Coordinates of N, CA and C in Angstrom, one line a residue:
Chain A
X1 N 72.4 103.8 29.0 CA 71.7 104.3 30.2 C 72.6 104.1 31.4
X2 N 72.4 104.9 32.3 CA 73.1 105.4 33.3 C 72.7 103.8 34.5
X3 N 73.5 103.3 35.2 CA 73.2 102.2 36.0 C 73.2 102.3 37.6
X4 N 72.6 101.9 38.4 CA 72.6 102.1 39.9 C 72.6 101.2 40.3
X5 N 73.1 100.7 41.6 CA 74.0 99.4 42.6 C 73.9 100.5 43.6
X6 N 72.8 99.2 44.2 CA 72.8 99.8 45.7 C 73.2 99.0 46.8
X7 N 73.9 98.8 47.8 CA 74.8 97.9 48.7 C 74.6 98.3 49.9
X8 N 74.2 96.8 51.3 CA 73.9 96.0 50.7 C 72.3 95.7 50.5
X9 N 71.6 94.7 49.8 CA 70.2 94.6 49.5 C 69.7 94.6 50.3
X10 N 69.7 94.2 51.8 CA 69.2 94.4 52.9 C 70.0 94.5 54.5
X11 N 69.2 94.9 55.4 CA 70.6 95.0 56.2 C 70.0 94.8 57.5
X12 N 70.5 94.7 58.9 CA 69.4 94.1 59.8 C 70.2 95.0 61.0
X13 N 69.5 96.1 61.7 CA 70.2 96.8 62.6 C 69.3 96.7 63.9
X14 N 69.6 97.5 65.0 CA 68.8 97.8 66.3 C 68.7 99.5 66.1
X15 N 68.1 99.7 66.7 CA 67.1 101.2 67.3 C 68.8 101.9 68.2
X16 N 68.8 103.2 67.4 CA 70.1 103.8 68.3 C 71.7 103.0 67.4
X17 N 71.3 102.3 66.0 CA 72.8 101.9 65.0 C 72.8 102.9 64.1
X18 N 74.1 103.0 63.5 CA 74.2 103.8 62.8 C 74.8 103.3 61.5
X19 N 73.7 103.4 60.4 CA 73.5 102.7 59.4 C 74.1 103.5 58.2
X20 N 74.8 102.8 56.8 CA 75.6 103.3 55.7 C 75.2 102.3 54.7
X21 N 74.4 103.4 53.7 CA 74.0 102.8 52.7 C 74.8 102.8 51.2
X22 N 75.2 102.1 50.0 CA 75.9 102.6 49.0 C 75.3 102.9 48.6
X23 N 75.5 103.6 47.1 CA 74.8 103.8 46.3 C 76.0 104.3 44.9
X24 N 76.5 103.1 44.3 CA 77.5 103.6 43.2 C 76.8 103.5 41.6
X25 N 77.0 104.5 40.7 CA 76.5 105.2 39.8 C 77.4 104.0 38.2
X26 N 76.6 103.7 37.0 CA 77.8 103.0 36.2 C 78.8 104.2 35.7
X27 N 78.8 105.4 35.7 CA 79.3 106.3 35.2 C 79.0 107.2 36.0
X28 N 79.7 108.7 35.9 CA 79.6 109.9 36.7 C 78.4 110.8 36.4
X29 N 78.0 111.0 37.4 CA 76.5 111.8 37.9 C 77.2 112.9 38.3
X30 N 78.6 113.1 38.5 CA 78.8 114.5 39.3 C 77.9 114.3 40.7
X31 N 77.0 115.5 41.3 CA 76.5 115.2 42.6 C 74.9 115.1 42.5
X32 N 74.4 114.9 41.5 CA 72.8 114.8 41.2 C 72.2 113.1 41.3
X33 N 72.3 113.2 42.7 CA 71.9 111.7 43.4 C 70.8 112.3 44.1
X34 N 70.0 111.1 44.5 CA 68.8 111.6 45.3 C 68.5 110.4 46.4
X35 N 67.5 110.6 47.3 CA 67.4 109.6 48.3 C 66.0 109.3 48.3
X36 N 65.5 108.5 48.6 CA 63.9 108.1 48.9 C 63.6 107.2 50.1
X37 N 62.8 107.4 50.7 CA 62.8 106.3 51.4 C 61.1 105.6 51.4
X38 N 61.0 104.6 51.6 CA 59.6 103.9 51.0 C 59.2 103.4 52.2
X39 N 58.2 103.1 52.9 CA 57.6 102.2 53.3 C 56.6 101.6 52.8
X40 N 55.9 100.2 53.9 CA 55.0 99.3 52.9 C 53.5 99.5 52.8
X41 N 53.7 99.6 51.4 CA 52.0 100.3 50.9 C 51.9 101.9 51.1
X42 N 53.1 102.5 50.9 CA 52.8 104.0 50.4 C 53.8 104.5 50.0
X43 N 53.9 105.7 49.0 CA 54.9 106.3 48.2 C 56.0 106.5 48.6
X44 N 57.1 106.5 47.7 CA 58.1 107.0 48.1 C 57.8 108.3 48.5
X45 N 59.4 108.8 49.5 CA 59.4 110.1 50.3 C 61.1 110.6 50.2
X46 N 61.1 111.6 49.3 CA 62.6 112.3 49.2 C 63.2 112.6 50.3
X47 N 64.0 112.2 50.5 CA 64.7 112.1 51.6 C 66.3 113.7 51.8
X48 N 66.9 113.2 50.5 CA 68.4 113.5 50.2 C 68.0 114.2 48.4
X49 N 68.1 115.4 48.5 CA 68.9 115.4 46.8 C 69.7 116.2 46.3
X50 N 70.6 116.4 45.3 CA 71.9 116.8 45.2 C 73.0 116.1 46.0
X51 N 72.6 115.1 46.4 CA 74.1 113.9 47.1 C 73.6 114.4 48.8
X52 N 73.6 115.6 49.0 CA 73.4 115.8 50.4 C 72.5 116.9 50.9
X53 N 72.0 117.1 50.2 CA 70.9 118.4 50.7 C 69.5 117.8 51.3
X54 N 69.2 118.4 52.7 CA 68.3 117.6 53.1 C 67.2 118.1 53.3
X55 N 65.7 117.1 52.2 CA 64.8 117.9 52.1 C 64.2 118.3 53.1
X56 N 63.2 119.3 53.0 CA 63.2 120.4 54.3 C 62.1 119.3 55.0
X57 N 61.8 119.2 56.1 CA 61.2 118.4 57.0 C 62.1 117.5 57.6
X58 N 62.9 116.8 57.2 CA 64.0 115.3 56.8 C 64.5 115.5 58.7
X59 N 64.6 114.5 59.2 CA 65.5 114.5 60.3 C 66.9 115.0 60.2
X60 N 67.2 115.6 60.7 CA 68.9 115.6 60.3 C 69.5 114.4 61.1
X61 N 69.0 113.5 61.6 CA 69.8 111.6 61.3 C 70.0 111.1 60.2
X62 N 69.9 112.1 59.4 CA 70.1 111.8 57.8 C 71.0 112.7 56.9
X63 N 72.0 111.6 56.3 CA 73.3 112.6 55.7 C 73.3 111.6 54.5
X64 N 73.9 112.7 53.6 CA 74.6 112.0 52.4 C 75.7 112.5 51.8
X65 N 76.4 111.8 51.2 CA 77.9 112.2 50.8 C 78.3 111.6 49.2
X66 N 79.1 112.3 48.9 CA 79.4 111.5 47.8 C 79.6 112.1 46.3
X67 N 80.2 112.2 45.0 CA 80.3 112.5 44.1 C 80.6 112.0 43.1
X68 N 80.3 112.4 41.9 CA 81.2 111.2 40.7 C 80.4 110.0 40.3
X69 N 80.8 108.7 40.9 CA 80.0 107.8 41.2 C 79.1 106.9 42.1
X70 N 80.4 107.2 43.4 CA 79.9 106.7 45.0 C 79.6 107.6 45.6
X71 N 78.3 106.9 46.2 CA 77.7 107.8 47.2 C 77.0 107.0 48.3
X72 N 76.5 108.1 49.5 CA 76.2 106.8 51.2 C 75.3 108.1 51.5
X73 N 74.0 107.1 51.8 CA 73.3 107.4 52.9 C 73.7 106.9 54.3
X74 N 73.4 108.4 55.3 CA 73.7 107.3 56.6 C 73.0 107.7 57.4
X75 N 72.2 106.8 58.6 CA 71.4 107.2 59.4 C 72.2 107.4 60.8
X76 N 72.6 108.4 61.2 CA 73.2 108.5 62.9 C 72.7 107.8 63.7
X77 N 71.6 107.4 63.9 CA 71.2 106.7 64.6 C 69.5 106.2 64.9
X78 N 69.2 105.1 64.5 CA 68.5 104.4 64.0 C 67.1 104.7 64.8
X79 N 66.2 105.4 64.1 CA 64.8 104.9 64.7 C 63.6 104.1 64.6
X80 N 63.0 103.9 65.5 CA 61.7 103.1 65.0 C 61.1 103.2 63.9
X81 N 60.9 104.8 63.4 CA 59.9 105.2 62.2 C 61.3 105.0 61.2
X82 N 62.6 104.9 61.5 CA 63.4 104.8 60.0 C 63.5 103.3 59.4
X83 N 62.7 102.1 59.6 CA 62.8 100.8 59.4 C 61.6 101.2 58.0
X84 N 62.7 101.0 56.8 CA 61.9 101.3 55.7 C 62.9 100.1 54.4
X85 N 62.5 101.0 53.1 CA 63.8 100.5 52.3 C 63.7 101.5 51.3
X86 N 65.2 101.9 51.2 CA 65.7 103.1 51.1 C 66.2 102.8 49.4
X87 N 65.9 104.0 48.6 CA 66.3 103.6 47.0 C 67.3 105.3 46.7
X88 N 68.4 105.2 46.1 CA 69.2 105.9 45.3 C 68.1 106.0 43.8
X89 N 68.6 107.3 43.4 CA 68.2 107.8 42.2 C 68.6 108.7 41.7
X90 N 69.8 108.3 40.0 CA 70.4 109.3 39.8 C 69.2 110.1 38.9
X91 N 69.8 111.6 38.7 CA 69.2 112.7 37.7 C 69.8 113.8 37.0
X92 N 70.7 112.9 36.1 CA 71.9 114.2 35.4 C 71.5 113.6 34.1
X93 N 71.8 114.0 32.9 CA 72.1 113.8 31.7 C 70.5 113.6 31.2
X94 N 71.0 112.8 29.9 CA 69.5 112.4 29.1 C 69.0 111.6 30.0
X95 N 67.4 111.0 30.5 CA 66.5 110.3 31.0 C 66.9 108.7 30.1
X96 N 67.0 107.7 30.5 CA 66.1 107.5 31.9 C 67.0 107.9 33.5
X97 N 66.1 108.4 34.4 CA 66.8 108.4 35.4 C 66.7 107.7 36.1
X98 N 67.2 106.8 36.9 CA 67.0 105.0 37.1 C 67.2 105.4 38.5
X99 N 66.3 104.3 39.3 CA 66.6 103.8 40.3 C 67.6 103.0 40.6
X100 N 68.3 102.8 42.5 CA 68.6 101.4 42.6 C 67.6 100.8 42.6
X101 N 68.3 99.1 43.1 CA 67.5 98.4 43.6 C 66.7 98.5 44.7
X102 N 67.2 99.1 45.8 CA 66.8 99.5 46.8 C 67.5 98.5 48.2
X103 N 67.2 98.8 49.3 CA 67.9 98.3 50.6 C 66.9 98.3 51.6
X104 N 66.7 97.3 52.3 CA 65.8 97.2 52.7 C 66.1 97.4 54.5
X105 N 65.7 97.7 55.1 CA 66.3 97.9 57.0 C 65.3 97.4 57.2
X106 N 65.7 96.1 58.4 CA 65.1 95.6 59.3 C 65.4 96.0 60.2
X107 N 64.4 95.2 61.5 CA 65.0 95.6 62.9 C 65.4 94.0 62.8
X108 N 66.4 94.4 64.1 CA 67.3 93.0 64.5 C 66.7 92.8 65.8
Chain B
X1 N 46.4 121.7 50.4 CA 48.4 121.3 51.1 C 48.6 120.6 48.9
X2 N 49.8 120.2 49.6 CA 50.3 119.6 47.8 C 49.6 118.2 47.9
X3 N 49.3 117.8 47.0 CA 48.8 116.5 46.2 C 48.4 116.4 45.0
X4 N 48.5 115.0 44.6 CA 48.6 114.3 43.6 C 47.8 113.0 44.0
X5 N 46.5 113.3 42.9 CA 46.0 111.7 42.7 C 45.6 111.2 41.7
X6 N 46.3 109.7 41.5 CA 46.1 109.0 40.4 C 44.6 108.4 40.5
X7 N 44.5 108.3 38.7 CA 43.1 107.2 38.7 C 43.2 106.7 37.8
X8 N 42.8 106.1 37.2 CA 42.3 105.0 36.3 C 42.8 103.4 35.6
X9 N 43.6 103.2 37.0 CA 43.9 101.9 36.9 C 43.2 100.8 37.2
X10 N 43.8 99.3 37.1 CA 42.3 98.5 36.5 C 43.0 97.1 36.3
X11 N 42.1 96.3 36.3 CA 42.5 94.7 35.2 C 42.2 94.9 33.9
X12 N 43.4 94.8 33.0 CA 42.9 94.9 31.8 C 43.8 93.6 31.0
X13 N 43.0 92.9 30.1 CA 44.1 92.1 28.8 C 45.2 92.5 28.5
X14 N 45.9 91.9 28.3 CA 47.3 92.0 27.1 C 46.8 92.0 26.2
X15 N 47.6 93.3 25.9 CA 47.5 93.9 24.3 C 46.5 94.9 24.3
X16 N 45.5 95.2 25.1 CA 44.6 96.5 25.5 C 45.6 97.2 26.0
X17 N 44.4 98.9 26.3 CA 44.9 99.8 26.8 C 44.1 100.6 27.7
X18 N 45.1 101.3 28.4 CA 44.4 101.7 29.7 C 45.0 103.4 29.6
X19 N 44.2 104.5 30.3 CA 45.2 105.5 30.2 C 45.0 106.0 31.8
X20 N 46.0 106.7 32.3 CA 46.2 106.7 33.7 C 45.9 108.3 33.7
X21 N 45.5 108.9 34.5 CA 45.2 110.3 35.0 C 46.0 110.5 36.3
X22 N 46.5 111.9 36.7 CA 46.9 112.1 37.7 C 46.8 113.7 37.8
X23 N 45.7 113.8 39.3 CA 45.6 115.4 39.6 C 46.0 116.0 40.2
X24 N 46.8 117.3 39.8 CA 47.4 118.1 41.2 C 46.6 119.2 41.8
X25 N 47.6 119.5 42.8 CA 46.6 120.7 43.1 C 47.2 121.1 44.6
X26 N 47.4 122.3 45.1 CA 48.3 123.1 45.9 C 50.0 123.2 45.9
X27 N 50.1 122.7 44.2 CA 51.4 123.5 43.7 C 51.3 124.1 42.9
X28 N 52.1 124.7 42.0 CA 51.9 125.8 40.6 C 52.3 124.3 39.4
X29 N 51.3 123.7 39.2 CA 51.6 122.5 38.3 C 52.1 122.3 37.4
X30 N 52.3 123.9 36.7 CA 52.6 124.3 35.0 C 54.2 124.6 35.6
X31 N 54.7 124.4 36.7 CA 55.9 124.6 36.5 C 57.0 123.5 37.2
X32 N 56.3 122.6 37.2 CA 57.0 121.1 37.8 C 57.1 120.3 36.5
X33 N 58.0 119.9 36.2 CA 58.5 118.9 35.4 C 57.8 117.3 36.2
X34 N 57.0 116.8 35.5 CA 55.9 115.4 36.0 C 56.8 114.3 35.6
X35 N 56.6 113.1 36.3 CA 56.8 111.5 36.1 C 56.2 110.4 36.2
X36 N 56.7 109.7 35.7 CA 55.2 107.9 36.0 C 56.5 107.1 36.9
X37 N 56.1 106.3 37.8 CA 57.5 105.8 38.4 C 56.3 104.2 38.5
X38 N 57.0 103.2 38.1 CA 56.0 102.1 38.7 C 56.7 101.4 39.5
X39 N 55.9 100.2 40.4 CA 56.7 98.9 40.7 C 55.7 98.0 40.8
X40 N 56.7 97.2 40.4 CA 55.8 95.6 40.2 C 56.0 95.4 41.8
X41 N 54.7 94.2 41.6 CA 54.8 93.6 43.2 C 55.5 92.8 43.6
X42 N 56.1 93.6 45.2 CA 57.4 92.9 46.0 C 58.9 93.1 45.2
X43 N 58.5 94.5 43.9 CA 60.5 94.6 44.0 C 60.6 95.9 43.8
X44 N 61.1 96.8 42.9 CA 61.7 98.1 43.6 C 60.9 99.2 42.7
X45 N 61.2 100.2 42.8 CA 61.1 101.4 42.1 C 61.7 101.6 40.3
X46 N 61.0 101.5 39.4 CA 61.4 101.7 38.1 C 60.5 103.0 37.7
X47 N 61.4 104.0 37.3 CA 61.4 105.2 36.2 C 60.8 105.0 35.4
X48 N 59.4 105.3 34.9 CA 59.0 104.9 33.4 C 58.9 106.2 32.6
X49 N 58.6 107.2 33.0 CA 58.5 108.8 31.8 C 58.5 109.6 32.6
X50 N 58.9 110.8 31.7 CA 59.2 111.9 32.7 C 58.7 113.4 31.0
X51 N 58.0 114.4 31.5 CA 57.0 115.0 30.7 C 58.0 116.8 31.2
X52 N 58.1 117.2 30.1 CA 58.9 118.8 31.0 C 57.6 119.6 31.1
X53 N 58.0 120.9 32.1 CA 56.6 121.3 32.6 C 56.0 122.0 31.9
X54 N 56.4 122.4 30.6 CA 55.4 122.7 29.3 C 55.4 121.8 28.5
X55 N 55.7 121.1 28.5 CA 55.5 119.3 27.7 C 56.3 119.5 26.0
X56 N 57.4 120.1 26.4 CA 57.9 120.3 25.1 C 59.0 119.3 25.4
X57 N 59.4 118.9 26.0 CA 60.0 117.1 25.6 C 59.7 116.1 26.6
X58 N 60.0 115.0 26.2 CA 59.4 113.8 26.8 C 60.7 112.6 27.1
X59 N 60.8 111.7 27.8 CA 61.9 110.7 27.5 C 60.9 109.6 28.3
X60 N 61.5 108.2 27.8 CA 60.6 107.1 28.5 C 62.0 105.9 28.7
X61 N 61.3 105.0 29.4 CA 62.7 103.7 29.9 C 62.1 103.2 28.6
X62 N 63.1 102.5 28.1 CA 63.1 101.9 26.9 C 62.1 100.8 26.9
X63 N 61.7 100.3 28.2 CA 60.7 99.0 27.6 C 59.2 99.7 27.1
X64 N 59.0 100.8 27.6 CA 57.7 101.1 27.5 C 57.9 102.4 26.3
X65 N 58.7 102.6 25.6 CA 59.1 103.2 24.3 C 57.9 102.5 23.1
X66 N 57.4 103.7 22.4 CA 56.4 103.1 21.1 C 55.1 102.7 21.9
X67 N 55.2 102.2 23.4 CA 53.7 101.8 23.7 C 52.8 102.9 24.7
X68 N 53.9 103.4 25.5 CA 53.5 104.6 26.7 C 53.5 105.6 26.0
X69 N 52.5 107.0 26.4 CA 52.6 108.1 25.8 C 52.4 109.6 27.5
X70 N 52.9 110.4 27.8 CA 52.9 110.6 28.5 C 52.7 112.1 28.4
X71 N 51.7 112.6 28.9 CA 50.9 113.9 28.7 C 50.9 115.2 29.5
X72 N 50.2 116.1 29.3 CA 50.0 117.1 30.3 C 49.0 118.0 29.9
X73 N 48.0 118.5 30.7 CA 47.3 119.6 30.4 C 47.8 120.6 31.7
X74 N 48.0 121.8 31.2 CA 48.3 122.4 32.4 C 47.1 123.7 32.7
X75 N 46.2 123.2 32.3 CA 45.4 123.9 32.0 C 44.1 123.8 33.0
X76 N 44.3 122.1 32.8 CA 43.4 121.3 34.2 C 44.3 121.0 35.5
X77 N 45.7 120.9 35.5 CA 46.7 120.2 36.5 C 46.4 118.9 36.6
X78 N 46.9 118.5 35.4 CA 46.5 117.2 34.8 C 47.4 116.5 34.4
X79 N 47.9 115.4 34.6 CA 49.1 114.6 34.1 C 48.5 113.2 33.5
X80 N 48.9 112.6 32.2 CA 48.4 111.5 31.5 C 49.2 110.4 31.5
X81 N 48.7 109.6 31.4 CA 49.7 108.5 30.9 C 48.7 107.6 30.4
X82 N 49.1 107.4 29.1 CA 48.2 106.5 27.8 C 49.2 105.5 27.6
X83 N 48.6 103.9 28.4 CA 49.1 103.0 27.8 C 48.7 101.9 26.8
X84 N 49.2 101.5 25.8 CA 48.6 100.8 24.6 C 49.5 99.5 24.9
X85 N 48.9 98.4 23.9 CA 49.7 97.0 24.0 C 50.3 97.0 25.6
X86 N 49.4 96.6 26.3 CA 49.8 96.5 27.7 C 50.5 94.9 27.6
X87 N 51.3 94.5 28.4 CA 52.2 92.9 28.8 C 51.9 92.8 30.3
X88 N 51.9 91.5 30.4 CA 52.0 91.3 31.7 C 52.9 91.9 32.3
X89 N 54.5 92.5 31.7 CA 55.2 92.9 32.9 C 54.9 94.2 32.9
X90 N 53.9 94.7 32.7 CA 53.5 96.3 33.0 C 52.3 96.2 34.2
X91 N 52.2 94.7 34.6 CA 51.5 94.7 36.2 C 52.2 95.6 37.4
X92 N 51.9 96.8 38.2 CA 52.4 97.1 38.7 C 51.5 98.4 39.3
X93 N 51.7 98.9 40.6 CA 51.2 100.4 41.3 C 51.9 101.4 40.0
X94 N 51.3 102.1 39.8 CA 51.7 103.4 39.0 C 51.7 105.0 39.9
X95 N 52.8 105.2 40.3 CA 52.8 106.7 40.8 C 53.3 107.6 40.1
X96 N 52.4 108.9 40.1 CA 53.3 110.1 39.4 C 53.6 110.6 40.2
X97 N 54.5 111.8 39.7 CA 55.6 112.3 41.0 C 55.9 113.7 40.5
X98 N 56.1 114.6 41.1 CA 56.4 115.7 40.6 C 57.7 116.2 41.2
X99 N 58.8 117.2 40.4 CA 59.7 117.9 41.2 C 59.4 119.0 40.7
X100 N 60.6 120.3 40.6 CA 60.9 121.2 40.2 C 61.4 121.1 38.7
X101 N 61.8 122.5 38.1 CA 62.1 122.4 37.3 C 63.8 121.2 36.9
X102 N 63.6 121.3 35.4 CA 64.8 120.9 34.7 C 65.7 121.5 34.7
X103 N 67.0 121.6 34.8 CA 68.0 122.8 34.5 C 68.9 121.9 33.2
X104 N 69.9 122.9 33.0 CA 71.0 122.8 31.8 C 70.5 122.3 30.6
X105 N 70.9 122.0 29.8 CA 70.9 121.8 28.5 C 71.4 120.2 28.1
X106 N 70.7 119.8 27.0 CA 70.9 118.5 26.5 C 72.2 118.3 26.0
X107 N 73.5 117.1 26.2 CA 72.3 116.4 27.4 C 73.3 116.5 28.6
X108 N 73.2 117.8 28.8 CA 73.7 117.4 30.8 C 72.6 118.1 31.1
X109 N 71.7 117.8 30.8 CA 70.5 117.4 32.0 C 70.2 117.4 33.6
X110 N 69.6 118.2 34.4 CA 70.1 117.8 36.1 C 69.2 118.3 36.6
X111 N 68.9 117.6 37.8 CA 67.5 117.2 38.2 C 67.6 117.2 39.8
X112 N 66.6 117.7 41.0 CA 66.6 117.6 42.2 C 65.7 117.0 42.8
X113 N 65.1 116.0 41.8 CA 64.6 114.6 42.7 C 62.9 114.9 42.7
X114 N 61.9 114.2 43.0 CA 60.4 114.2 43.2 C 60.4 114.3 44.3
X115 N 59.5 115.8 44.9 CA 59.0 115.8 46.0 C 57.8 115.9 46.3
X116 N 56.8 115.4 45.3 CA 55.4 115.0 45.2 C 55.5 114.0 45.0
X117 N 54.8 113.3 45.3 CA 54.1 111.8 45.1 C 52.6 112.1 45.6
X118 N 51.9 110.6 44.4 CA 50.8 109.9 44.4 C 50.6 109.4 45.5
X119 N 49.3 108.8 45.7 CA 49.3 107.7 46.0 C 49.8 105.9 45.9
X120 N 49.3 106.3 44.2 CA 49.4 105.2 43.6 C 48.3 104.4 42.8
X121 N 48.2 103.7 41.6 CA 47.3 103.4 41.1 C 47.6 102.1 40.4
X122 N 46.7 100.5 41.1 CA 47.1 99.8 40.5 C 46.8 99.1 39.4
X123 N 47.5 98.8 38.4 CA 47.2 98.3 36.5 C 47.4 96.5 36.9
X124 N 47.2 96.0 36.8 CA 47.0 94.6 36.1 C 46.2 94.2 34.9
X125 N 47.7 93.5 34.3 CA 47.3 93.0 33.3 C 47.6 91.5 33.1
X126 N 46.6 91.0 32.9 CA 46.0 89.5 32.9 C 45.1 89.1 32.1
X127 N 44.9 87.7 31.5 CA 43.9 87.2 30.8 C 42.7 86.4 31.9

C-alpha cells in the first residue's frame, strides 16, 4: 500500500501568512493527489485534485503543486475561515487510497 | 442541491454487527464511484472501501477485509456498508463520499478525489 506523510503536523500562523503544506507519497502517484480540508464536527471539503486543479467554488488562495511523490498545498494568504486541518489523499493505482495524517492550522 | 445522508449508526458490542445506509440524491448516483471514509475520535481521516459505480468491483483497507462488505443499489441511490465482528477500533464517525468516475485500467487506477460528502454517522462499539 501506497503511504502518505504529511509535514508539518501542525502549524501556528496569523491572518494575511502564507502557509505550505507537504504532502510526500511512499512511491509515485504521478499527479493524482487530492486536497481536503476539514473542520471541527463536519465533513471533509475537496479542496485540490489532480495535484493542482481547483475545485470549482475553492478560493484561488489555494494552490497546489507537485508530482511523482512531493507535493504542497499553499494558502497565499491566510484567512479566518481557512483555520482548519488540511489532509492529502492519494488516488492512482489499486485501492486502498490513503490519507495523510493531516495538519492542523492554528491561529497564532 | 447534492447530498448524501448516512444512517444507521449506533452502540453496538464487539463482535456484533451494524449495517450503515447512505442516501443520495441531486446527482446521477449510478454514475459516481461511492466510499466509506471513517475517523476515530480526535485523529485523522482513514479510507475504509470504495464500491465502482455499477458495483462490479470493490477494494477495502486491509483491517476491515473479511468483516466490511460494501454495497450499492442504484436503483434506490443507495450506498451500504454491512459491518460484522465489529472491535473497538472500528469506534469512529462513518462518512460516505462520492466522486466521479474511475478511469484506466488495473492496476493504474486514477481517481479525482470525493466531492460529496455525508454528514456522518457515529458507530460505537463498546461493552
Amino acid at each position: 500500500d501506497i503511504q502518505m506523510t504529511q509535514s508539518p503536523s501542525s502549524l501556528s500562523a496569523s491572518v494575511g501568512d502564507r502557509v505550505t503544506i507537504t504532502c510526500r507519497a511512499s512511491q509515485s502517484i504521478s499527479s493524482y493527489l487530492n486536497w481536503y480540508q476539514q473542520k471541527p464536527g463536519r465533513a471533509p471539503k475537496l479542496l485540490i485534485y489532480a495535484a493542482s486543479t481547483l475545485q470549482s467554488g475553492v478560493p484561488s488562495s489555494f494552490s497546489g503543486s507537485g508530482s511523482g511523490t512531493d507535493f504542497t498545498l499553499t494558502i497565499s494568504s491566510l484567512q479566518p475561515e481557512d483555520f482548519a486541518t488540511y489532509y492529502c489523499q492519494q488516488t492512482y493505482s489499486i485501492p486502498p487510497w490513503t490519507f495523510g495524517q493531516g495538519t492542523k492550522v492554528e491561529i497564532k | 442541491q447534492v447530498q448524501l445522508v448516512e444512517s444507521g449508526g449506533g452502540v453496538v458490542q464487539p463482535g456484533r454487527s451494524l449495517r450503515l445506509s447512505c442516501a443520495a440524491s441531486g446527482f446521477t448516483f449510478s454514475t459516481y464511484a461511492m466510499h466509506w471514509v471513517r475517523q476515530a475520535p480526535g485523529e485523522g481521516l482513514e479510507w475504509v472501501a470504495i464500491i465502482w459505480n455499477d458495483g462490479s468491483d470493490k477494494y477495502y483497507t486491509d483491517s476491515v477485509k473479511g468483516r466490511f462488505t460494501i454495497s450499492r443499489d442504484n436503483s434506490k441511490n443507495t450506498l451500504f456498508l454491512q459491518m460484522n465482528s465489529l472491535r473497538a477500533e472500528d469506534t469512529a464517525v462513518y462518512y460516505c463520499a462520492g466522486g466521479g468516475a474511475i478511469f484506466g485500467v488495473a492496476p493504474y487506477y486514477y481517481y479525482y478525489g470525493m466531492d460529496v460528502w455525508g454528514q456522518g454517522t457515529t458507530v460505537t462499539v463498546s461493552s
